[in-house]
Short mmCIF file of C-alpha atoms in Angstrom, two decimals:
data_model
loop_
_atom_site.label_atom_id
_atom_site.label_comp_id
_atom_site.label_asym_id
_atom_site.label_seq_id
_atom_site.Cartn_x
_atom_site.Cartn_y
_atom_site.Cartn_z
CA UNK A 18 89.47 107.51 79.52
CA UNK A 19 91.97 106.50 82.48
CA UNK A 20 94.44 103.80 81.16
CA UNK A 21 93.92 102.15 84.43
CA UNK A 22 90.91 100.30 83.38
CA UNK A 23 91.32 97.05 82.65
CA UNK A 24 91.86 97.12 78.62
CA UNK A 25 91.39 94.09 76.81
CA UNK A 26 90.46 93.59 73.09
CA UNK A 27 86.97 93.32 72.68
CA UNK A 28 86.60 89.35 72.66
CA UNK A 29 83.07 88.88 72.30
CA UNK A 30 79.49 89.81 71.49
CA UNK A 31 78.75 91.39 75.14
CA UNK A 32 74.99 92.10 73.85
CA UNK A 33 72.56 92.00 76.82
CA UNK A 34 71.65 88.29 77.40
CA UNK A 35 68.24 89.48 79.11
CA UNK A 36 67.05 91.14 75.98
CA UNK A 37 68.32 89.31 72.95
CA UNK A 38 67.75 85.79 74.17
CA UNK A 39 71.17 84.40 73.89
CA UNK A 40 74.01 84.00 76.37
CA UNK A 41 77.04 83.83 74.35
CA UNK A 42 76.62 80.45 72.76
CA UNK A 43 75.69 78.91 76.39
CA UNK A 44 73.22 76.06 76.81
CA UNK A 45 70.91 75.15 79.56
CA UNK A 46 70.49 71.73 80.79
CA UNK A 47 67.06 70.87 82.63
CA UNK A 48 67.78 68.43 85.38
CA UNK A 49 65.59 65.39 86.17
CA UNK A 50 63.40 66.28 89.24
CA UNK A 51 60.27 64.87 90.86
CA UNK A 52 58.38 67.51 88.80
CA UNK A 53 57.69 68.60 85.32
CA UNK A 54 57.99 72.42 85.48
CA UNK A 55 61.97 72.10 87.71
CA UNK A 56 63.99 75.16 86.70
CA UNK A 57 66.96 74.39 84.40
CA UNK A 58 70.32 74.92 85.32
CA UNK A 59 73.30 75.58 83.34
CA UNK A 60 75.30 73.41 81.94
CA UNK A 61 78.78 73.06 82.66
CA UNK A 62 80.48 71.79 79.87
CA UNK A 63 83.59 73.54 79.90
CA UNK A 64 86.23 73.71 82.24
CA UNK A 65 88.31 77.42 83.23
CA UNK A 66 91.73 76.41 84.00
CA UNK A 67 93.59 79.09 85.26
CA UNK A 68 98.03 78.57 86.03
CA UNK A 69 101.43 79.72 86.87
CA UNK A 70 104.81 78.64 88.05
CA UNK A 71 107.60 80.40 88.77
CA UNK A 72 110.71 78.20 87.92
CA UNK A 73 113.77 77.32 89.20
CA UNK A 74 116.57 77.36 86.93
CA UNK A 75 114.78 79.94 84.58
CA UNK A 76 113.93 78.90 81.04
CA UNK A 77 117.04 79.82 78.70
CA UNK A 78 115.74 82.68 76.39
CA UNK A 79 116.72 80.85 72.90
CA UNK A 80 113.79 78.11 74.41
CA UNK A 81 110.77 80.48 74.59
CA UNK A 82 110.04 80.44 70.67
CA UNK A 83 109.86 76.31 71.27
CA UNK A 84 108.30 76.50 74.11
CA UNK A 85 105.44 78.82 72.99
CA UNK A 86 104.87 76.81 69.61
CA UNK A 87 104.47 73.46 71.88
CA UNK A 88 102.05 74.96 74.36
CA UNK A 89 99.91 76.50 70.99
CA UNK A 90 99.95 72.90 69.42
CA UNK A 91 98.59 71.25 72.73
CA UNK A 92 96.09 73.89 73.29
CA UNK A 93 94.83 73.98 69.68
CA UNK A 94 94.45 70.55 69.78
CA UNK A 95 92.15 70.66 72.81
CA UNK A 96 89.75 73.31 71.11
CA UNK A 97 91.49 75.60 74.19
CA UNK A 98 91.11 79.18 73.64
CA UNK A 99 92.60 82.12 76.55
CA UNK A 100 96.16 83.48 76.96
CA UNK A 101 99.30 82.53 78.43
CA UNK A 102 102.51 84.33 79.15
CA UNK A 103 105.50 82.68 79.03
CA UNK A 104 109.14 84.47 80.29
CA UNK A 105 112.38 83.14 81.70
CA UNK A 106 111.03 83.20 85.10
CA UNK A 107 108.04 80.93 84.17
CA UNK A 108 104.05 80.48 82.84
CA UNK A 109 101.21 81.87 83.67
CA UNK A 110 98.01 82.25 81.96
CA UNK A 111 94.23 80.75 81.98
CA UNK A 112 92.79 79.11 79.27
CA UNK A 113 88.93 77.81 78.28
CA UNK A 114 88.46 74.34 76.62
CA UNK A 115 85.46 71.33 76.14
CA UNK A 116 85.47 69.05 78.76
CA UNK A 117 84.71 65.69 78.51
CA UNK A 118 84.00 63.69 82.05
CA UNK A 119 85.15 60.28 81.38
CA UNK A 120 82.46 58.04 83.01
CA UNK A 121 85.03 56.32 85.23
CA UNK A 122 86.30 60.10 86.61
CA UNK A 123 82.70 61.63 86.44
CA UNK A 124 81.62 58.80 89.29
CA UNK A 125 83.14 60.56 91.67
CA UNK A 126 80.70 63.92 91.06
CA UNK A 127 77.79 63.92 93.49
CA UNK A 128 75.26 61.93 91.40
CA UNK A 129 72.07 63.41 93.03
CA UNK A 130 72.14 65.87 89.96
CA UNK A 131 74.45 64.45 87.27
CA UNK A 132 73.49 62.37 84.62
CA UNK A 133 76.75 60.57 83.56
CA UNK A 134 76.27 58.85 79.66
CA UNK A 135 78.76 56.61 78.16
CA UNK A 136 82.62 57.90 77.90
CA UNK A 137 82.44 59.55 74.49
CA UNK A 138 79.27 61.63 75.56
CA UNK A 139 79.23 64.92 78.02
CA UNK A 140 77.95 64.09 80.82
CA UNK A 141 75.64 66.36 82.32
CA UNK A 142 77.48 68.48 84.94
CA UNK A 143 75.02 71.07 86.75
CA UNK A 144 75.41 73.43 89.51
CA UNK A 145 75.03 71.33 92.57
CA UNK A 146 77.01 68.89 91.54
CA UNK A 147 80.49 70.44 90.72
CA UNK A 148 83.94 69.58 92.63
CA UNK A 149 87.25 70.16 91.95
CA UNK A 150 89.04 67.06 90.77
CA UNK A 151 92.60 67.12 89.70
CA UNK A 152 92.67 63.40 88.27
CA UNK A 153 90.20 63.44 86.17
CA UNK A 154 90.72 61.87 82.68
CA UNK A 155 91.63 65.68 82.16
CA UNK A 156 94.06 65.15 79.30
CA UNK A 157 95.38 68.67 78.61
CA UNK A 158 96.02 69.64 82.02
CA UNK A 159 97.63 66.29 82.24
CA UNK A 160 100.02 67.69 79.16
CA UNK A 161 100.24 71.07 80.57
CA UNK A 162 101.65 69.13 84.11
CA UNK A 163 104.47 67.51 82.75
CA UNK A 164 105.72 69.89 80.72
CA UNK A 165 106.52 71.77 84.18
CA UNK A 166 107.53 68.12 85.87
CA UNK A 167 103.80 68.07 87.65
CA UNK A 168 104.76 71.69 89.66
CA UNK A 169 102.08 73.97 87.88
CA UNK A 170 99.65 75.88 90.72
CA UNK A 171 96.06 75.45 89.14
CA UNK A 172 92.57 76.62 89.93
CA UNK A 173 89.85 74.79 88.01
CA UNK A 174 86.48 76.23 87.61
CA UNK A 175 83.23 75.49 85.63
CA UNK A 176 81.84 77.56 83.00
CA UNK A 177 78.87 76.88 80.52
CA UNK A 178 80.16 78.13 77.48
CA UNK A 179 83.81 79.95 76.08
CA UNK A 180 84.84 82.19 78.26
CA UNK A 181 87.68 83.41 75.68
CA UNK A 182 87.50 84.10 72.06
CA UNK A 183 90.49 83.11 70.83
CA UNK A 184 93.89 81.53 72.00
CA UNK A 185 97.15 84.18 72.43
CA UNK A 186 100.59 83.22 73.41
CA UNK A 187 102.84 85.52 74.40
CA UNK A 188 106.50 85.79 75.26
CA UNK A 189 107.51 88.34 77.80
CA UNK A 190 109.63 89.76 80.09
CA UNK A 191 107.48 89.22 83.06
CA UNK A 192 104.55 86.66 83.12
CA UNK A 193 103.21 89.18 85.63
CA UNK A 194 104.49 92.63 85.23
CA UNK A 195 105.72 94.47 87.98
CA UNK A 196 108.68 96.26 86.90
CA UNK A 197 110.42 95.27 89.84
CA UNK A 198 114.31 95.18 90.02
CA UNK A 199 115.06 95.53 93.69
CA UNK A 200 115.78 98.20 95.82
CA UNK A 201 117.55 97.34 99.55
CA UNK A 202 121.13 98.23 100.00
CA UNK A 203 123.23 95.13 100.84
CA UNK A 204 120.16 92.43 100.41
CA UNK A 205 121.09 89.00 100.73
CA UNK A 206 120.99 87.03 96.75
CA UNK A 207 119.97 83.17 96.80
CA UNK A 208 123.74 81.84 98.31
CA UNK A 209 123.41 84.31 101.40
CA UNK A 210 125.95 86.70 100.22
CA UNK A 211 125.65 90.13 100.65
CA UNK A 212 124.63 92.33 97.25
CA UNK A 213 125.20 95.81 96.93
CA UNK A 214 121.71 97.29 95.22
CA UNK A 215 120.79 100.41 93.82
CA UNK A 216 117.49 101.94 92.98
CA UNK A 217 114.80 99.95 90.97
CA UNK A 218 115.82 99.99 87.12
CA UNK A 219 112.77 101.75 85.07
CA UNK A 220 111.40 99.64 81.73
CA UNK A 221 109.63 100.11 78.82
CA UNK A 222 107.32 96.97 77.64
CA UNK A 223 105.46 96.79 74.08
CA UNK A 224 104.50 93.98 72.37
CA UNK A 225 106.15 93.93 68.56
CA UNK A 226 103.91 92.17 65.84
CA UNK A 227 104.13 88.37 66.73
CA UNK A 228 102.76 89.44 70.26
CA UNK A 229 106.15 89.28 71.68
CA UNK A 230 107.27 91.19 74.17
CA UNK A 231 110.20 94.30 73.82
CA UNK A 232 111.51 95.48 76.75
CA UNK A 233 113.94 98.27 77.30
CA UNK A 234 115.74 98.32 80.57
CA UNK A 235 116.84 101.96 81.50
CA UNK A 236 118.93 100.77 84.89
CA UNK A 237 120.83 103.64 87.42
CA UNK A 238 122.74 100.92 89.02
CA UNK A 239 125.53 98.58 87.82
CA UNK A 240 123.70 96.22 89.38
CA UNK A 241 119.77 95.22 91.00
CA UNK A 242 118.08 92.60 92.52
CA UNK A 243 115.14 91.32 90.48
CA UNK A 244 112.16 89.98 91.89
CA UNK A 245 113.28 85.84 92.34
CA UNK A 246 109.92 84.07 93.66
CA UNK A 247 110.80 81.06 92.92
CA UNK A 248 114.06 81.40 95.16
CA UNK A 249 112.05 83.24 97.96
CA UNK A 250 108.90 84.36 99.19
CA UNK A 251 106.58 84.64 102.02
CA UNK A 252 104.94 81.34 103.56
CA UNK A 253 102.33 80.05 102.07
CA UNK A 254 98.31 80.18 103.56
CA UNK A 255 96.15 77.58 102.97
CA UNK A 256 92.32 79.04 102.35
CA UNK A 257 91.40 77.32 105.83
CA UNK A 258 93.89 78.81 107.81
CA UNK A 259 93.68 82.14 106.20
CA UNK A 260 90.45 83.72 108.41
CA UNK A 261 93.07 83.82 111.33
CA UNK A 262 95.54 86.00 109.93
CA UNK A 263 92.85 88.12 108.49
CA UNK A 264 91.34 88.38 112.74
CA UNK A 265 95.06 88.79 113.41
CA UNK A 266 95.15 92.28 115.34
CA UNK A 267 98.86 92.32 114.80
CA UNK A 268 98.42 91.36 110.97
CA UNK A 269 98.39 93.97 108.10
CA UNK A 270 96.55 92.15 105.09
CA UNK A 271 96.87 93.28 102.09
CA UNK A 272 95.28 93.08 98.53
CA UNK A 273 97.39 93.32 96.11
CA UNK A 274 95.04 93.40 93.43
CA UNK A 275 93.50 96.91 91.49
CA UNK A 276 91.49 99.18 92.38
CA UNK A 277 88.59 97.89 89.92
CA UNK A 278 88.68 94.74 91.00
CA UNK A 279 88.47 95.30 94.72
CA UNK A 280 85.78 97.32 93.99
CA UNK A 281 83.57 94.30 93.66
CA UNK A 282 84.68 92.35 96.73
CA UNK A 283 87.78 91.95 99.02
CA UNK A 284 88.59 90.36 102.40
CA UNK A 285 87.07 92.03 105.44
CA UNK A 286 90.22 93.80 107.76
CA UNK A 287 91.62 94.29 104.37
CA UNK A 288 94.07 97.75 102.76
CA UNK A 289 93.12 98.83 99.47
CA UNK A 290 96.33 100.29 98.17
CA UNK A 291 94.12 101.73 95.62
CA UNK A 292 96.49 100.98 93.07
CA UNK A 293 95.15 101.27 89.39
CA UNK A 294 97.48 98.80 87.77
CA UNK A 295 100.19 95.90 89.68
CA UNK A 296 102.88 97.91 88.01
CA UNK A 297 102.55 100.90 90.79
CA UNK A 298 102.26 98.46 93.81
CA UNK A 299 105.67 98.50 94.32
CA UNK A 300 105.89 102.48 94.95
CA UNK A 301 103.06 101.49 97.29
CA UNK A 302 105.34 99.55 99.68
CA UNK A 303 108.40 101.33 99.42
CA UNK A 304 105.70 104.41 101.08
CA UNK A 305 104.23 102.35 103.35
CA UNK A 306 106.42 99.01 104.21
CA UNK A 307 109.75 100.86 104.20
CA UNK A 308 108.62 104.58 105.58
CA UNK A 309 105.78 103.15 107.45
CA UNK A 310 106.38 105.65 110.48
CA UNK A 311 105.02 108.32 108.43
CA UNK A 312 107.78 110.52 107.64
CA UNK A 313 107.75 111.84 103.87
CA UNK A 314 109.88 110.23 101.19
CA UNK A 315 111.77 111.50 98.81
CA UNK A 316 111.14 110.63 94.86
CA UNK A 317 113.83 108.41 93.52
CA UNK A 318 114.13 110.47 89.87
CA UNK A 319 113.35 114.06 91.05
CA UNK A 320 114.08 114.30 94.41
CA UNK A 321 111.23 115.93 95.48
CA UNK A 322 109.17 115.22 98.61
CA UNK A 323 106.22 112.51 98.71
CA UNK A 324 104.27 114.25 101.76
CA UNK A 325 100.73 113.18 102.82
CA UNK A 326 100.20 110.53 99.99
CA UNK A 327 96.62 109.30 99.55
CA UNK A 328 97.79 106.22 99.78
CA UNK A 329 99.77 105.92 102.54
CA UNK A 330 98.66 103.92 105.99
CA UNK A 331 97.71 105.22 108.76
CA UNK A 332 101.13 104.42 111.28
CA UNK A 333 99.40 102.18 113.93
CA UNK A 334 98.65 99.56 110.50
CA UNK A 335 102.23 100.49 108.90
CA UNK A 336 103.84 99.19 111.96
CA UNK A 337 101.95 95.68 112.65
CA UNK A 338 104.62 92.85 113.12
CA UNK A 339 103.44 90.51 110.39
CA UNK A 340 102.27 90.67 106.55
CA UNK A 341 99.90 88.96 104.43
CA UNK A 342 98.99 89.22 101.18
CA UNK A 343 96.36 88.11 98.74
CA UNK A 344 95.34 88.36 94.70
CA UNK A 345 92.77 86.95 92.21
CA UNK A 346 94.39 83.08 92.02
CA UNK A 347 98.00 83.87 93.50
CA UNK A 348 100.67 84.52 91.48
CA UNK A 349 100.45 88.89 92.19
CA UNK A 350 101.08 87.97 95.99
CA UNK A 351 103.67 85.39 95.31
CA UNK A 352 105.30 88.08 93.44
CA UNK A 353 104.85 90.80 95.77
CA UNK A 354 105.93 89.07 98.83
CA UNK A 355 109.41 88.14 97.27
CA UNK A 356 109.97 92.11 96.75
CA UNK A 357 108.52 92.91 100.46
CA UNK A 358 111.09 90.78 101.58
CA UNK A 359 113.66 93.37 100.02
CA UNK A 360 112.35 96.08 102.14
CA UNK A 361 111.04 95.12 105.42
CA UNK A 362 113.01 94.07 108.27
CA UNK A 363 113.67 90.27 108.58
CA UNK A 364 112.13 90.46 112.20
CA UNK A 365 108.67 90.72 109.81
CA UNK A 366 107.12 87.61 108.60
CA UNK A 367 105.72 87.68 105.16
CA UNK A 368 102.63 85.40 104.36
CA UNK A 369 100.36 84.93 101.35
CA UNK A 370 96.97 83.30 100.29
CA UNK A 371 98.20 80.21 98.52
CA UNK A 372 95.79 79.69 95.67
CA UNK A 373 94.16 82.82 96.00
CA UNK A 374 90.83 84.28 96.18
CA UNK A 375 89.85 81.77 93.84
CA UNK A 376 91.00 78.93 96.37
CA UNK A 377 89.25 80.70 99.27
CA UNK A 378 86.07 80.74 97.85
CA UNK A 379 86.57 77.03 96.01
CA UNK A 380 87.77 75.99 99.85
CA UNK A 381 85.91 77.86 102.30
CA UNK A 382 82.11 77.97 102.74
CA UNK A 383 79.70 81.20 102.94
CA UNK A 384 79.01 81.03 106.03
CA UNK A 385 82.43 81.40 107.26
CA UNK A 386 83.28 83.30 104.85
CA UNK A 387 85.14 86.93 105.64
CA UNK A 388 84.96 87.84 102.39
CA UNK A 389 82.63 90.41 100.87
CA UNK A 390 81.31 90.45 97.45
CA UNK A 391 82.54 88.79 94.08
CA UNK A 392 85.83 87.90 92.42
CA UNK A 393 86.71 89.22 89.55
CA UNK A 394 88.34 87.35 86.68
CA UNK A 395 89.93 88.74 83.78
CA UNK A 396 87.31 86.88 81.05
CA UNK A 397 83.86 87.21 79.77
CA UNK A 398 82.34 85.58 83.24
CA UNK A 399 83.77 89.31 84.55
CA UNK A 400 82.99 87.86 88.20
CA UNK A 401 82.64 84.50 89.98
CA UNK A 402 81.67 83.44 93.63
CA UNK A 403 81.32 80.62 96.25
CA UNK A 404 82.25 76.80 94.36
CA UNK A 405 84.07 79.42 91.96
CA UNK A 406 80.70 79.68 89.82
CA UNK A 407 79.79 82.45 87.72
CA UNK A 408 78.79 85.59 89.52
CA UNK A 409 75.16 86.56 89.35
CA UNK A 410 75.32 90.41 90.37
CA UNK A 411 78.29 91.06 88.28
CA UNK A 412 77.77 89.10 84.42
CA UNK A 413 79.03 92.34 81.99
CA UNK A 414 81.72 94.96 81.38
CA UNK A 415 81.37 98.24 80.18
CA UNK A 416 82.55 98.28 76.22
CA UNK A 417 84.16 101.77 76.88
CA UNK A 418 86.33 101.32 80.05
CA UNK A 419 85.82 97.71 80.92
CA UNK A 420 84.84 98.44 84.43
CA UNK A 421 82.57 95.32 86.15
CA UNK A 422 78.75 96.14 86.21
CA UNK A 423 76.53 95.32 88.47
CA UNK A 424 73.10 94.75 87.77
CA UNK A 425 72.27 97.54 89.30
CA UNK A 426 74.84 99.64 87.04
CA UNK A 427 72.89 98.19 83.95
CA UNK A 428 69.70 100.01 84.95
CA UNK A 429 70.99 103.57 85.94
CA UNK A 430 70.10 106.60 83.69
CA UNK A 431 74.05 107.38 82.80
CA UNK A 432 74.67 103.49 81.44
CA UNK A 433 74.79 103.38 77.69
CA UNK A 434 75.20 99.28 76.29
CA UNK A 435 77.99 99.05 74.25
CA UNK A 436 79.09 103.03 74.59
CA UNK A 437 79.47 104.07 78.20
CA UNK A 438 78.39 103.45 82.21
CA UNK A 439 78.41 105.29 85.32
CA UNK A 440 82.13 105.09 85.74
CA UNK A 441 82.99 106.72 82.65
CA UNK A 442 80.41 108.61 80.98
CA UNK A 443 81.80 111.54 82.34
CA UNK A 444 85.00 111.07 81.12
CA UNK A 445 84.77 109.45 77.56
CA UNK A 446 85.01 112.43 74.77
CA UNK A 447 82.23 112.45 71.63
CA UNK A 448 84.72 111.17 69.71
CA UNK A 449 85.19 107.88 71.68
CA UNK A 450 81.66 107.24 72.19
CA UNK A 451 80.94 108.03 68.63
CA UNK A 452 83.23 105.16 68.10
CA UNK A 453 82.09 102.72 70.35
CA UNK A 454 78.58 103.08 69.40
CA UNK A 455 79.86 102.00 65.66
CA UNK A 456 81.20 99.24 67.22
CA UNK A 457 78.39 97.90 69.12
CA UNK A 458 76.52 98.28 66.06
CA UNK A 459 78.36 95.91 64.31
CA UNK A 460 78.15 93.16 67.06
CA UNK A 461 74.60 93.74 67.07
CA UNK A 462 74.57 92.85 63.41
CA UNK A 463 76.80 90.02 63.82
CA UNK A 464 74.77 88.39 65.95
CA UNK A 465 71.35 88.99 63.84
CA UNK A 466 73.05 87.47 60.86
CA UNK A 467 74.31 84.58 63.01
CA UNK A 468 78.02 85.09 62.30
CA UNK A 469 81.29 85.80 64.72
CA UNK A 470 81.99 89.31 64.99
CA UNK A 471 85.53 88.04 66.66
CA UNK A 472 86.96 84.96 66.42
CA UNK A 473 90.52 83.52 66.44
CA UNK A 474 92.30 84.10 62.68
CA UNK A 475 93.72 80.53 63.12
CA UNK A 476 90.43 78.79 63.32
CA UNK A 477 88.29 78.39 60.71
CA UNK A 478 86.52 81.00 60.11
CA UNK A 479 83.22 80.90 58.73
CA UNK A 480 83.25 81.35 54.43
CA UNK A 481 81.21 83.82 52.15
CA UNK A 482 78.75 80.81 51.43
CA UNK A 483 77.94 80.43 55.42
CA UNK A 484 77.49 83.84 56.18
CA UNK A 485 74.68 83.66 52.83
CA UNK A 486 73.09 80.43 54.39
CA UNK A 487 73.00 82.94 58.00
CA UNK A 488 71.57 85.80 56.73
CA UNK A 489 69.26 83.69 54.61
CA UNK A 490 68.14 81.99 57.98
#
């Protein structure tokens, strides 16, 4: 099974929704219409927030352990469940929690569908009516805001139910891993000196038994230049402004994002540097943003030739005058743009989607809309669309490689629930499936006898006596 797929623990009971009645523990609201038999529509009692921040000086090291047992107090205390990361060069994470709309904040949703209730109750939040609102009684991301002095980038979406299964907080090296650590000769650092580089130092990440990460620098320079977003990066694009640059003839635009993601939806005019995790996008522009004329390159550890990559550009697209970037809500392209810089020529400008895909669709309506498909998001809504609502092409993930499925993909011959789909049927041995099938047998039974299958170990989990009362049900 290729590595590349996206490999998180299994969070949830991903049983088909169609067949067993259930959608995770989401409700439906029916909202008031001039008839009796309206359809419901879901609802929207929990809000997605999804952050980063790249800061400026960095967080001292000896802080993190603080910092991360703050941010796991505030979150626990909001019923919040989801993951952050949290490094010297900032935060970034998303995160699931109950949302209350305060009557005086929740009169400024479109009422034609909302029935708003006194301030202690939910009110009613359905499809049609849901906006964006940053100041709005939201007390956690109120928290959240100034512990980062009010700075954070956020996305907020809706979702009817967890979207996470438990809360993880993580300190790392990177709070989005690129294994970057520069690579021009003679760049210019943050005071506009000159700063003799060497090639990109290699690491090796793995998380030791708190979660933390360990990181092992093997550097063949005395000295690099690490990726520094928050000193530099390219200019930011608003969502409204963005359709230009992706018309642009003299534009290259490029996602940034992997190849199982794109393969679900991507701007139109867009390169797919079919890139199967963000850690090998930067050999991607050294081939094509620094040798974009098409000659070969030469590997930095062996020495040998890199002739007629699959993944190089075609020269007339290698040599366009400006660059723009895009990810899921961001932070990859903020990244990305601040290593470009290291390699192109300064005569290049450098842009990025500020607030993402995400933003775009939140921002920019369908019908002028250049881009095709769904987003994908890394929980269990697997995809989301226009208003940033919950995709209804793409709702599950295969169990064995976590690819996005389609509804389509659910009905094919080759797709096994809980075991295997078309991507990687093909490529999973007995032994694996054999596994997974034990597996989806137990979530299967978890859900009959009304229990968790996987829950957070620092909630409470349910005792012997309620898992009697369940089965007993």
């Amino acid at each position: 099974m290729p590595s590349s797929w996206p490999q998180p623990a299994v969070l949830e009971n991903l049983l088909n929704a169609d067949n067993l009645g259930t959608k995770n523990g989401g409700k439906t609201a029916t909202t008031p219409t001039d008839g009796d038999d309206a359809p419901s529509s879901p609802l929207y009692d929990h809000r997605v927030l999804a952050l980063y921040k790249f800061v400026s000086p960095k967080i001292p090291k000896e802080s993190l352990p603080a910092l991360k047992a703050e941010l796991e107090t505030i979150c626990r205390q909001h019923l919040a469940r989801g993951t952050f990361l949290i490094a010297e060069e900032g935060i970034n994470g998303t995160i699931c929690y109950p949302f209350r709309h305060k009557a005086a904040a929740a009169t400024a949703i479109s009422t034609a569908t909302t029935a708003v209730v006194d301030e202690d109750s939910l009110a009613t939040v359905t499809q049609e009516s849901i906006v964006e609102r940053k100041e709005d009684g939201d007390e956690l991301l109120s928290l959240l805001q100034a512990k980062f002095d009010g700075s954070l980038r956020i996305r907020i979406s809706p979702a009817d139910r967890p979207v996470f299964a438990r809360l993880k907080i993580k300190i790392k090296s990177e709070i989005v891993t690129m294994h970057w650590q520069g690579d021009k000769q003679n760049s210019k650092n943050s005071d506009g000196g000159a700063e003799e580089t060497t090639a990109p130092c290699s690491t090796r990440s793995q998380d030791d038994k708190n979660g933390n990460d360990k990181t092992t620098n093997i550097c063949s320079g005395s000295s690099c230049v690490p990726c520094r977003p928050s000193e530099r990066n390219g200019e930011y694009v608003k969502p409204r402004d963005w359709n230009k640059l992706l018309l642009d003839p003299e534009t290259l635009v490029i996602d940034t994002r992997n190849e199982y993601e794109i393969d679900i939806g991507t701007f139109r005019n867009a390169v797919n540097p079919h890139t199967q995790s963000f850690i090998e996008f930067p050999d991607w522009m050294k081939q094509n943003l620094v040798d974009g004329n098409g000659n070969d390159t030469v590997d930095e550890k062996d020495g040998n030739v890199n002739s007629n990559s699959s993944n190089k550009m075609d020269d007339a697209s290698a040599k366009k005058r400006k660059i723009a970037m895009f990810c899921t809500g961001g932070i990859r392209c903020e990244k990305a743009t601040n290593a470009a810089m290291q390699l192109i020529p300064k005569d290049v400008s450098v842009y990025h989607l500020e607030g993402g895909i995400l933003a775009y669709l939140d921002e920019v309506s369908e019908k002028e809309s250049l881009f095709d498909g769904d987003c994908y998001v890394f929980d269990q809504r697997v995809a989301v669309t226009y208003e940033n609502l919950p995709s209804t092409n793409f709702r599950q993930k295969c169990h064995g490689c976590r690819h996005p499925l389609s509804n389509k993909d659910l009905e094919r011959d080759d797709y096994h629930h809980g075991i295997s789909c078309r991507y990687c049927a093909d490529k999973l041995t007995d032994q694996q499936k054999s596994r997974f099938a034990q597996r989806q047998h137990q979530m299967e039974l978890a859900l009959k006898e009304g229990r968790q299958h996987i829950y957070d170990p620092k909630e409470e989990a349910p005792t012997e006596n309620e898992k009697k009362k369940s089965r007993q049900r």
